Coordinates of C-alpha atoms and ligand atoms in Angstrom, one line a residue:
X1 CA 0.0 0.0 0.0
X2 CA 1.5 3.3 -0.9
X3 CA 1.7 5.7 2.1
X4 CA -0.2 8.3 0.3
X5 CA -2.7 7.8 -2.4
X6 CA -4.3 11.0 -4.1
X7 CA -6.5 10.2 -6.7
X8 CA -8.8 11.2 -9.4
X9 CA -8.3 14.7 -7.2
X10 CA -10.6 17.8 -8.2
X11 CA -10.5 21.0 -6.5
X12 CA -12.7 23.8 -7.6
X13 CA -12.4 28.0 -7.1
X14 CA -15.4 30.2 -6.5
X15 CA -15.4 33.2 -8.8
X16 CA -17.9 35.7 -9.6
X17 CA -19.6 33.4 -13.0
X18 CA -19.6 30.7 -10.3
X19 CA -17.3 27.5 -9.8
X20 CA -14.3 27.0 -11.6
X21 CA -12.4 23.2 -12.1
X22 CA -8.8 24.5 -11.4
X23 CA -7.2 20.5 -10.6
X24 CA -8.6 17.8 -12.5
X25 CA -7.9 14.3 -11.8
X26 CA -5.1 14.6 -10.4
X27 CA -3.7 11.3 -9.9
X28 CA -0.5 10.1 -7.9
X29 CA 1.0 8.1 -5.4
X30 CA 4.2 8.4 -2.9
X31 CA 5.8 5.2 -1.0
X32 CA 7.5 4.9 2.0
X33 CA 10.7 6.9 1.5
X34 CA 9.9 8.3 -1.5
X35 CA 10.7 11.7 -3.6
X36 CA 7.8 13.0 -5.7
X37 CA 8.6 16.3 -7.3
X38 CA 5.3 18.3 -8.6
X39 CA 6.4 20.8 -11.3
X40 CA 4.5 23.4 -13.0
X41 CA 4.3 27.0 -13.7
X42 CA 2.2 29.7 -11.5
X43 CA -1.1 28.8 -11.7
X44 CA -0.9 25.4 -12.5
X45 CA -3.0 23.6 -9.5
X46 CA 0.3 22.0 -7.4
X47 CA 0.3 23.9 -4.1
X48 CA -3.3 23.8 -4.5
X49 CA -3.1 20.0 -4.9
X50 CA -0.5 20.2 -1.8
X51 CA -3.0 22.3 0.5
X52 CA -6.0 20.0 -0.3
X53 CA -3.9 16.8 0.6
X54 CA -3.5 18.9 3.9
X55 CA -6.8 19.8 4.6
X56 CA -6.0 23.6 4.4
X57 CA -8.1 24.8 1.8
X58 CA -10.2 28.1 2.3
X59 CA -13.5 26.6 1.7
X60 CA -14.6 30.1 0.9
X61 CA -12.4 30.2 -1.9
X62 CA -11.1 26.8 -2.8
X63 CA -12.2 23.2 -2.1
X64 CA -12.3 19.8 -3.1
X65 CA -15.2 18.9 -5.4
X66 CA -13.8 15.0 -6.0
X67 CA -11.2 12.5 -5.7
X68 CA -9.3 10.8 -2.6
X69 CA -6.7 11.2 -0.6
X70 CA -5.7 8.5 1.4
X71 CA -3.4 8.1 4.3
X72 CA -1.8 4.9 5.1
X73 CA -5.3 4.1 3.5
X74 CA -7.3 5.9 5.6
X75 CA -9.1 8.4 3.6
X76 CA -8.1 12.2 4.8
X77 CA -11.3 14.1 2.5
X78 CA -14.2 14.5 5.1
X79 CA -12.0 13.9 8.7
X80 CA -13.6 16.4 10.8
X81 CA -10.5 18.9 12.1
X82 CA -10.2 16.7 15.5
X83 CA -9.2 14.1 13.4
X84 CA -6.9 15.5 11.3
X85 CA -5.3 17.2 14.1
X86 CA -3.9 14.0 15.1
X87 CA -2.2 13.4 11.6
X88 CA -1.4 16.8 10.6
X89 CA 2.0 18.0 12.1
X90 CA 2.4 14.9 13.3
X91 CA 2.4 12.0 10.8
X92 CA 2.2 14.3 7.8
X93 CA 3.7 18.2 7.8
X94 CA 4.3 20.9 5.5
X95 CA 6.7 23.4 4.6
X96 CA 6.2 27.1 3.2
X97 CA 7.4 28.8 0.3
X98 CA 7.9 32.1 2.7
X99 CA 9.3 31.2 6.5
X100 CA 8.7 34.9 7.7
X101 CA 4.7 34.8 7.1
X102 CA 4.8 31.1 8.5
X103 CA 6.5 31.7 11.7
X104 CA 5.4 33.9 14.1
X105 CA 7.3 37.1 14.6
X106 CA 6.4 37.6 18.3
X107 CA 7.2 34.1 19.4
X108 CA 11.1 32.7 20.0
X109 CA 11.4 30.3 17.4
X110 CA 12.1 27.6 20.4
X111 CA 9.2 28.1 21.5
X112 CA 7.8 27.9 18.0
X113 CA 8.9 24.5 17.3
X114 CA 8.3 23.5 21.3
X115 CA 4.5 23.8 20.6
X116 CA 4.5 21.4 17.7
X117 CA 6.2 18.6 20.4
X118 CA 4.4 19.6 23.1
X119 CA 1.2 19.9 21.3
X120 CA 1.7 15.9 19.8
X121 CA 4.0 14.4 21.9
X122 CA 3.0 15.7 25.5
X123 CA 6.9 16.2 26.0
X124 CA 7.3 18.8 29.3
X125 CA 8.3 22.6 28.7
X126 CA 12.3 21.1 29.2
X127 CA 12.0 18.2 27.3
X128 CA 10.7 20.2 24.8
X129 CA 13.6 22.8 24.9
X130 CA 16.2 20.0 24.9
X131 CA 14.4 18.3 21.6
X132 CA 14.5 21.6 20.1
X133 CA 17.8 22.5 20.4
X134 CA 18.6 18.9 19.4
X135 CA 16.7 20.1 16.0
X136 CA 18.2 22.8 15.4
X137 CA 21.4 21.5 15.2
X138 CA 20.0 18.5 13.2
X139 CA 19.3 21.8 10.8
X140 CA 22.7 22.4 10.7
X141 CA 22.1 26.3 12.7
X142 CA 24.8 27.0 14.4
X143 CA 25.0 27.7 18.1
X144 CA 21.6 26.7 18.8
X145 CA 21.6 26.9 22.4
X146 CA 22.0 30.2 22.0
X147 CA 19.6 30.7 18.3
X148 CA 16.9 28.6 20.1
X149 CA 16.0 32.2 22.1
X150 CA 16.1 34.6 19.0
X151 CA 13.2 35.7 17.4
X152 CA 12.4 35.2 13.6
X153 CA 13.3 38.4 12.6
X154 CA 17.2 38.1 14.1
X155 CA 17.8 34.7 11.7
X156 CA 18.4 35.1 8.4
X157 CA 16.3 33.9 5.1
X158 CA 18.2 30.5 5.4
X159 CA 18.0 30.1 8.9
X160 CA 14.2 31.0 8.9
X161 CA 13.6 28.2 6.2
X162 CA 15.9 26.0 8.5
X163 CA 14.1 26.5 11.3
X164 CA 10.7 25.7 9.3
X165 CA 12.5 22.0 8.6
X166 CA 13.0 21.5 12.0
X167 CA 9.3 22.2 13.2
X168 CA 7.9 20.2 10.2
X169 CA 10.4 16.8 11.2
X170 CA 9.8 17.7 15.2
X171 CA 7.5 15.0 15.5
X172 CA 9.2 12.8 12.8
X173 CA 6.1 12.3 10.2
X174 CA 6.3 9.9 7.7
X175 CA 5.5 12.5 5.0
X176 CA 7.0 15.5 4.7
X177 CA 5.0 18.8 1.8
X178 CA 7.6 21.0 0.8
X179 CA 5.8 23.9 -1.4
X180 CA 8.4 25.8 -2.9
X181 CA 11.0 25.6 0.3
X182 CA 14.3 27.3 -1.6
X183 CA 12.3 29.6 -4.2
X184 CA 12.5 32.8 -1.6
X185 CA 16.2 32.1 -1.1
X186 CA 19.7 33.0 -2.5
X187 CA 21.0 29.9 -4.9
X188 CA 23.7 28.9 -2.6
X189 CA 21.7 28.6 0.1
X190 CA 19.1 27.1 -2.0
X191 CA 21.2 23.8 -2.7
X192 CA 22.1 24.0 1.5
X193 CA 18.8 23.3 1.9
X194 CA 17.8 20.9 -1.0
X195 CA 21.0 19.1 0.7
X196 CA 19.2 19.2 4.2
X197 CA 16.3 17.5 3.1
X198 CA 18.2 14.9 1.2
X199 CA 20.0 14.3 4.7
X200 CA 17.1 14.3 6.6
X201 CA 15.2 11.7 4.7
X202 CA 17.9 9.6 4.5
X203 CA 18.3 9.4 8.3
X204 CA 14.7 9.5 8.9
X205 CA 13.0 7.9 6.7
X206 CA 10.5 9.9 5.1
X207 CA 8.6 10.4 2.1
X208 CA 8.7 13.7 0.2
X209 CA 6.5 15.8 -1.7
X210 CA 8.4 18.2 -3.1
X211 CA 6.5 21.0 -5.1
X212 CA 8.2 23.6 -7.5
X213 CA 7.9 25.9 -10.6
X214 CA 12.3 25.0 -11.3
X215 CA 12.3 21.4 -13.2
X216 CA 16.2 21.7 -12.4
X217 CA 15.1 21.0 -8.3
X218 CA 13.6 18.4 -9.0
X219 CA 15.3 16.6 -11.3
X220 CA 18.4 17.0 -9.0
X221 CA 16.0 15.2 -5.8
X222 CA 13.3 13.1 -7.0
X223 CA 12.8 9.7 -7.4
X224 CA 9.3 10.6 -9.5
X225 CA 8.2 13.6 -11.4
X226 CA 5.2 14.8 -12.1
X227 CA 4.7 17.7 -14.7
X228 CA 1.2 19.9 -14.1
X229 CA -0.2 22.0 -16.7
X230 CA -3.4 23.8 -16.1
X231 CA -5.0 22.0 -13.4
X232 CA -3.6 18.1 -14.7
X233 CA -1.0 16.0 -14.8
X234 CA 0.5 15.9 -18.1
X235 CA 3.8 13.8 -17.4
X236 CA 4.9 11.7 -15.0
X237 CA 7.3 8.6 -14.7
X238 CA 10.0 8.0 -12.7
X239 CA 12.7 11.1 -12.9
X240 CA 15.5 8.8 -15.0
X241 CA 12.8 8.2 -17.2
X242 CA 10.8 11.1 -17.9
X243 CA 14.3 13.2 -17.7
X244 CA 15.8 10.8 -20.2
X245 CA 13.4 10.6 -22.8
X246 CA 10.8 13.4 -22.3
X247 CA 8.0 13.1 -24.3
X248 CA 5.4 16.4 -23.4
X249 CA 6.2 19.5 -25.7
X250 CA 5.7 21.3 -22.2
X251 CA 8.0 19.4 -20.3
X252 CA 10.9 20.1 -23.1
X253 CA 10.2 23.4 -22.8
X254 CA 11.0 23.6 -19.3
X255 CA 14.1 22.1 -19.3
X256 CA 15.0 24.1 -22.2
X257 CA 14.3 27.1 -20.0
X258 CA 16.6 26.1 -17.7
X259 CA 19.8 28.5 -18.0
X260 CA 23.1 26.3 -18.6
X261 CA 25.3 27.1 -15.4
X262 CA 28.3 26.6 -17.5
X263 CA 28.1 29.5 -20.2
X264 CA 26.4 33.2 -20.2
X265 CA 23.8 33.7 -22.5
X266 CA 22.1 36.6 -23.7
X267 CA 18.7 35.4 -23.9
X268 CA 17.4 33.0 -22.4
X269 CA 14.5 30.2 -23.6
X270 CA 11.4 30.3 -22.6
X271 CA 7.7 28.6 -23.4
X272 CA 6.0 30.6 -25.7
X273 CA 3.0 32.5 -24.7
X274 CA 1.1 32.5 -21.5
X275 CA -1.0 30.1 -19.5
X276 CA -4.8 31.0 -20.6
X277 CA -6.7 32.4 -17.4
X278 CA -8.6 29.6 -15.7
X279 CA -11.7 31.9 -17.2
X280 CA -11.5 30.9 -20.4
X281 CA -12.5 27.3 -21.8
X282 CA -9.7 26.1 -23.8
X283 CA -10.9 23.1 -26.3
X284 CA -8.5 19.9 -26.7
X285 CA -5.6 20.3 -25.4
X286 CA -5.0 23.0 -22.8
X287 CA -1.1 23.4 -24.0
X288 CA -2.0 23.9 -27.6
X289 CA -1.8 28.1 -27.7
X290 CA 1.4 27.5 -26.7
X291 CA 2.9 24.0 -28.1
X292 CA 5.2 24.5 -31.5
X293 CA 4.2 21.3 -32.6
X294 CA 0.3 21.6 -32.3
X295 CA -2.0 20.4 -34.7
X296 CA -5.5 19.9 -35.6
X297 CA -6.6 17.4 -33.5
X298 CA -4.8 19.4 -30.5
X299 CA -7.6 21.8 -31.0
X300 CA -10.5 19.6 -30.3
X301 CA -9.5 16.4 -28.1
X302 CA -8.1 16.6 -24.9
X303 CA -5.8 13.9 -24.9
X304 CA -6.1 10.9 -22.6
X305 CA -2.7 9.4 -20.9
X306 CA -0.3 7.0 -23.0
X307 CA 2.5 4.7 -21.6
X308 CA 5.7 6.0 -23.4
X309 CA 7.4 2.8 -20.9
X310 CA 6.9 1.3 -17.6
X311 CA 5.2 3.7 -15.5
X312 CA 6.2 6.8 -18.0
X313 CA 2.9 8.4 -19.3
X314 CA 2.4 11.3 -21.3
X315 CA -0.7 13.1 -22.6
X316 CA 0.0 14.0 -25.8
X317 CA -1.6 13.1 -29.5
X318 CA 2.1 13.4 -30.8
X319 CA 4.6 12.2 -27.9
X320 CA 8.0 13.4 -28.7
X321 CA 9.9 10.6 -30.0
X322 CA 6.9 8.5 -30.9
X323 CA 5.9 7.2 -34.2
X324 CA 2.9 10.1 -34.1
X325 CA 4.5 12.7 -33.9
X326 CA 3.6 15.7 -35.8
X327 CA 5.5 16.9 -38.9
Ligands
SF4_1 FE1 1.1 19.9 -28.2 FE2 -0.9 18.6 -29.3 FE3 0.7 17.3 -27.6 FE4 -1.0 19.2 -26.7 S1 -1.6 17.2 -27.6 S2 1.1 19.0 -26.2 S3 -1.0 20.6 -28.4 S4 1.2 18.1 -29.6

């Protein structure tokens, strides 16, 4: 049994001409120990997808109108909040894109990752203290019997993020969100922390979601990709795979946009176009404004998903690299 299961997923946005189908079937699964990176542009449904799984959805806004989401197999759509209390923070957490408007800015960020034990493990006020200091050195901060009394604001943008790891892994879950973690921060610091999440699941154990617009990150973490384009799943496959022989016209034009590290360049690549508003109702296939190799067809069927190998699938009519592809 996988240890999450998110299926068939539909989540749905109030606006003013009523409700709009932003995810759509969203299908995937994460084992034990597992990577899963969920890439996309703005817009494109994954930290959605990320705070529905979470049960964090503004229902005045945003909510789930289908689909499961399963837990260890039990199903998390529909637990009332006492229930998902005891998973969430516990067995399952999340991290933020942003660490400043996640933690609070009165609170000493010891005592900010003290609640989250004390809260689920019913450690005292000095147990607490001693596991938190114990995390933040897991977090590779330095000094931090001393950082453990500073407030948010005294920590810098990578020690902020740090200190967001540490109160998502307090409490050890099996399954840790990441939405965006590295996209507010410098690149050096970036890769630190891409680093310290590799380290941590390899000492702990657990599974990652790891959601992000840069195709690079993920390729450089994940075990499993998958590529969202407005609202679905339009690639996925295990990374070696997908990254080896991509076969979505979007997908190859995100890793053309990628800038080499090695060279300058002028200009740089990048996906013709914009993504159409979630307004407008785009026939066929929702990439076809924007795909060079479009044709017809593209304009009137949405295409289903095809195995390109093993668990690779694609929806495309003309797959790069297959037989079909268009001329
Ligand atoms: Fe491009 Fe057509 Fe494939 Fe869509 S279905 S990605 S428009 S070739």
């Amino acid at each position: 049994m996988p240890l999450l299961d998110v299926s068939e997923l539909e989540i749905s946005v109030h606006s003013t001409g009523g409700d709009i189908a932003v995810v759509k079937g969203v299908s995937f699964q994460v084992n034990k120990s597992g990577t899963i990176g969920i890439v996309g542009e703005s817009g494109c449904g994954k930290s959605l997808t990320s705070l529905a799984i979470m049960g964090l959805l503004d229902g005045s806004q945003a909510r789930t109108t289908g689909g499961t989401v399963r837990f260890e197999g039990t199903e998390l759509l529909g637990l009332t909040m006492r229930e998902r209390r005891k998973i969430m923070g516990n067995q399952m957490s999340m991290i933020f894109q942003e660490p400043m408007t996640s933690l609070n800015p009165v609170y000493r960020v010891g005592d900010q990752i003290a609640e989250a034990l004390r809260q689920h493990r019913s450690l005292t006020r000095k147990a607490a203290r001693e596991r938190a200091i114990e995390l933040l050195r897991m977090v590779r901060i330095p000094r931090p019997d001393e950082r453990i009394d500073c407030f948010p604001h005294q920590l810098s943008g990578g020690q902020r993020q740090r200190v967001m790891v540490a109160i998502a892994i307090a409490c050890e879950p099996k399954l840790l969100i990441a939405d965006e973690p590295t996209t507010a921060l410098d690149v050096t610091v970036q890769k630190e922390i891409l680093g310290l999440l590799r380290d941590l699941q390899e000492q702990t154990g657990m599974a990652v979601v790891l959601i992000s617009h840069d195709l690079g990150v993920v390729a450089e973490t994940c075990d499993f990709v998958a590529i969202m384009y407005r609202g679905k799943i339009v690639e996925t496959g295990r990374a070696e795979d997908v990254f080896s022989s991509v076969a979505h016209p979007y997908t190859r034009g995100l890793l053309n946009s990628i800038p080499p590290v090695d060279r300058d360049v002028e200009v740089l690549n990048e996906i013709p176009g914009r993504v159409p508003s979630i307004e407008q109702n785009v026939p066929g296939c929702s990439f076809h404004s924007r795909c060079t190799i479009a044709a017809g067809i593209c304009r009137e069927i949405d295409p289903e998903f095809s195995t390109v190998s093993g668990k690779h699938e694609v929806r495309c009519h003309f797959a790069l690299g297959s037989n079909n592809r268009a001329e």
